[in-house]
């Protein structure tokens, strides 16, 4: 980096501190360290996109570390990959609705868990202690699924009021 203040008039040291602080919060919540750092860097970039080289330079990490982090973030739908027109180089993008997408994808996982739990209840018997625990877990996930769906609809309305139509 050439100086403490970047081209957009930002204090690069403050940005770096934010990236590391927010990444630490994500790690504490269960995200792997390197994907958390890459996500925080993308989130804090004005364009919301960066190349592997830019991420590596900002975070002082290897291309392999960037690649692994981006693979994880893409699988969880928190970032997307884009090809630069006329180039083989990829840019990685974080979208304004990445949390919505991530939660929506978690909903699909919860649906799969519900199916497995139904099979477990049927296999073990609803009147056994294990079957009752599974039935309660299933009821919890069904409840959460309904609440998340309703919450996501409220979010769509709220987001449109705050930021306009996507």
Coordinates of C-alpha atoms in Angstrom, one line a residue:
X1 CA 0.0 0.0 0.0
X2 CA 1.3 3.4 -0.9
X3 CA 0.1 5.4 2.1
X4 CA -2.3 5.3 5.0
X5 CA -5.1 7.0 3.0
X6 CA -6.3 5.2 -0.1
X7 CA -7.5 6.6 -3.4
X8 CA -11.1 7.0 -2.1
X9 CA -9.8 9.1 0.9
X10 CA -10.2 6.1 3.3
X11 CA -7.9 5.5 6.2
X12 CA -6.5 2.1 5.1
X13 CA -5.4 1.3 8.7
X14 CA -9.0 1.9 9.9
X15 CA -10.3 -0.3 7.1
X16 CA -7.8 -3.1 8.0
X17 CA -8.8 -2.9 11.6
X18 CA -12.5 -3.1 10.7
X19 CA -11.8 -6.1 8.4
X20 CA -10.0 -8.0 11.2
X21 CA -12.5 -7.0 13.9
X22 CA -15.5 -8.0 11.8
X23 CA -13.8 -11.2 10.7
X24 CA -13.1 -12.1 14.4
X25 CA -16.8 -11.7 15.1
X26 CA -17.7 -14.0 12.2
X27 CA -15.1 -16.6 13.4
X28 CA -16.6 -16.4 16.9
X29 CA -20.0 -17.1 15.3
X30 CA -18.6 -20.2 13.6
X31 CA -17.2 -19.2 10.3
X32 CA -13.7 -20.3 9.3
X33 CA -11.0 -17.6 9.8
X34 CA -9.8 -17.1 6.2
X35 CA -13.3 -17.0 4.6
X36 CA -14.3 -14.5 7.3
X37 CA -11.4 -12.2 6.5
X38 CA -12.1 -12.4 2.7
X39 CA -15.8 -11.7 3.3
X40 CA -15.1 -8.7 5.5
X41 CA -12.6 -7.3 3.0
X42 CA -15.1 -7.7 0.1
X43 CA -17.9 -6.2 2.3
X44 CA -15.7 -3.2 3.1
X45 CA -14.7 -2.5 -0.5
X46 CA -16.6 0.3 -2.2
X47 CA -17.1 -1.7 -5.4
X48 CA -18.0 -4.9 -3.5
X49 CA -15.7 -6.7 -5.8
X50 CA -12.0 -7.7 -5.7
X51 CA -9.7 -9.9 -7.6
X52 CA -7.7 -12.7 -6.0
X53 CA -4.5 -10.5 -6.3
X54 CA -6.3 -7.6 -4.6
X55 CA -7.5 -9.7 -1.8
X56 CA -4.1 -11.3 -1.3
X57 CA -2.4 -8.0 -1.2
X58 CA -4.9 -6.4 1.2
X59 CA -5.0 -9.3 3.6
X60 CA -1.4 -10.4 3.0
X61 CA -2.4 -14.0 2.2
X62 CA -1.5 -16.5 -0.5
X63 CA -3.4 -17.1 -3.7
X64 CA -4.2 -20.6 -2.3
X65 CA -5.7 -19.1 0.9
X66 CA -7.8 -16.7 -1.2
X67 CA -9.0 -19.6 -3.4
X68 CA -10.0 -21.8 -0.5
X69 CA -11.8 -18.9 1.2
X70 CA -13.7 -17.9 -2.0
X71 CA -14.7 -21.5 -2.6
X72 CA -16.2 -21.7 0.8
X73 CA -18.0 -18.4 0.5
X74 CA -19.3 -19.3 -3.0
X75 CA -20.7 -22.6 -1.7
X76 CA -22.5 -20.7 1.1
X77 CA -23.8 -18.1 -1.4
X78 CA -22.1 -15.3 0.4
X79 CA -20.0 -14.2 -2.7
X80 CA -20.2 -14.9 -6.4
X81 CA -17.5 -15.3 -9.0
X82 CA -17.5 -13.1 -12.1
X83 CA -15.2 -13.2 -15.1
X84 CA -13.7 -9.9 -16.2
X85 CA -14.8 -9.2 -19.8
X86 CA -12.0 -10.3 -22.2
X87 CA -9.9 -11.8 -19.4
X88 CA -9.4 -15.1 -17.7
X89 CA -9.2 -13.3 -14.4
X90 CA -12.1 -13.6 -11.9
X91 CA -13.5 -11.0 -9.6
X92 CA -15.3 -12.0 -6.4
X93 CA -18.4 -10.0 -5.5
X94 CA -20.4 -9.6 -2.4
X95 CA -24.0 -8.6 -2.9
X96 CA -26.2 -6.3 -0.8
X97 CA -28.5 -9.2 -0.3
X98 CA -25.9 -11.8 0.7
X99 CA -27.4 -12.4 4.1
X100 CA -30.8 -13.0 2.5
X101 CA -29.2 -15.5 0.2
X102 CA -27.3 -17.2 2.9
X103 CA -30.4 -17.6 5.1
X104 CA -32.5 -18.8 2.1
X105 CA -29.9 -21.5 1.5
X106 CA -30.0 -22.5 5.2
X107 CA -33.7 -23.0 4.7
X108 CA -32.9 -25.7 2.2
X109 CA -30.6 -27.4 4.7
X110 CA -33.3 -27.2 7.4
X111 CA -35.8 -28.9 5.0
X112 CA -33.3 -31.8 4.5
X113 CA -32.8 -32.1 8.3
X114 CA -36.6 -32.2 8.7
X115 CA -36.8 -35.1 6.3
X116 CA -34.1 -37.0 8.2
X117 CA -35.7 -36.3 11.5
X118 CA -39.1 -37.5 10.3
X119 CA -37.4 -40.8 9.3
X120 CA -35.7 -40.9 12.7
X121 CA -39.0 -40.5 14.5
X122 CA -40.6 -43.2 12.4
X123 CA -37.6 -45.6 12.8
X124 CA -37.2 -45.1 16.6
X125 CA -40.9 -44.7 17.4
X126 CA -42.5 -41.4 18.6
X127 CA -43.1 -43.0 22.0
X128 CA -39.5 -43.7 22.8
X129 CA -37.2 -41.2 24.6
X130 CA -35.0 -40.8 21.5
X131 CA -38.1 -40.5 19.2
X132 CA -39.6 -37.8 21.4
X133 CA -36.3 -35.8 21.3
X134 CA -36.2 -36.1 17.6
X135 CA -39.9 -35.1 17.3
X136 CA -39.2 -32.1 19.5
X137 CA -36.2 -31.2 17.3
X138 CA -38.3 -31.7 14.2
X139 CA -41.0 -29.4 15.6
X140 CA -38.4 -26.8 16.4
X141 CA -37.1 -26.8 12.9
X142 CA -40.6 -26.6 11.4
X143 CA -41.3 -23.7 13.7
X144 CA -38.0 -21.9 12.7
X145 CA -38.7 -22.5 9.0
X146 CA -42.1 -20.8 9.3
X147 CA -40.7 -17.9 11.2
X148 CA -37.8 -17.5 8.8
X149 CA -40.1 -17.5 5.8
X150 CA -42.3 -14.8 7.4
X151 CA -39.3 -12.8 8.5
X152 CA -37.8 -12.9 5.0
X153 CA -41.1 -11.5 3.6
X154 CA -41.1 -8.7 6.2
X155 CA -37.4 -8.0 5.3
X156 CA -38.2 -7.7 1.6
X157 CA -40.8 -5.1 2.4
X158 CA -38.6 -3.3 4.8
X159 CA -35.6 -3.3 2.5
X160 CA -37.7 -1.9 -0.4
X161 CA -38.8 1.0 1.9
X162 CA -35.2 1.7 2.9
X163 CA -33.3 1.1 -0.3
X164 CA -35.9 0.9 -3.1
X165 CA -36.6 -2.1 -5.3
X166 CA -33.6 -4.4 -6.0

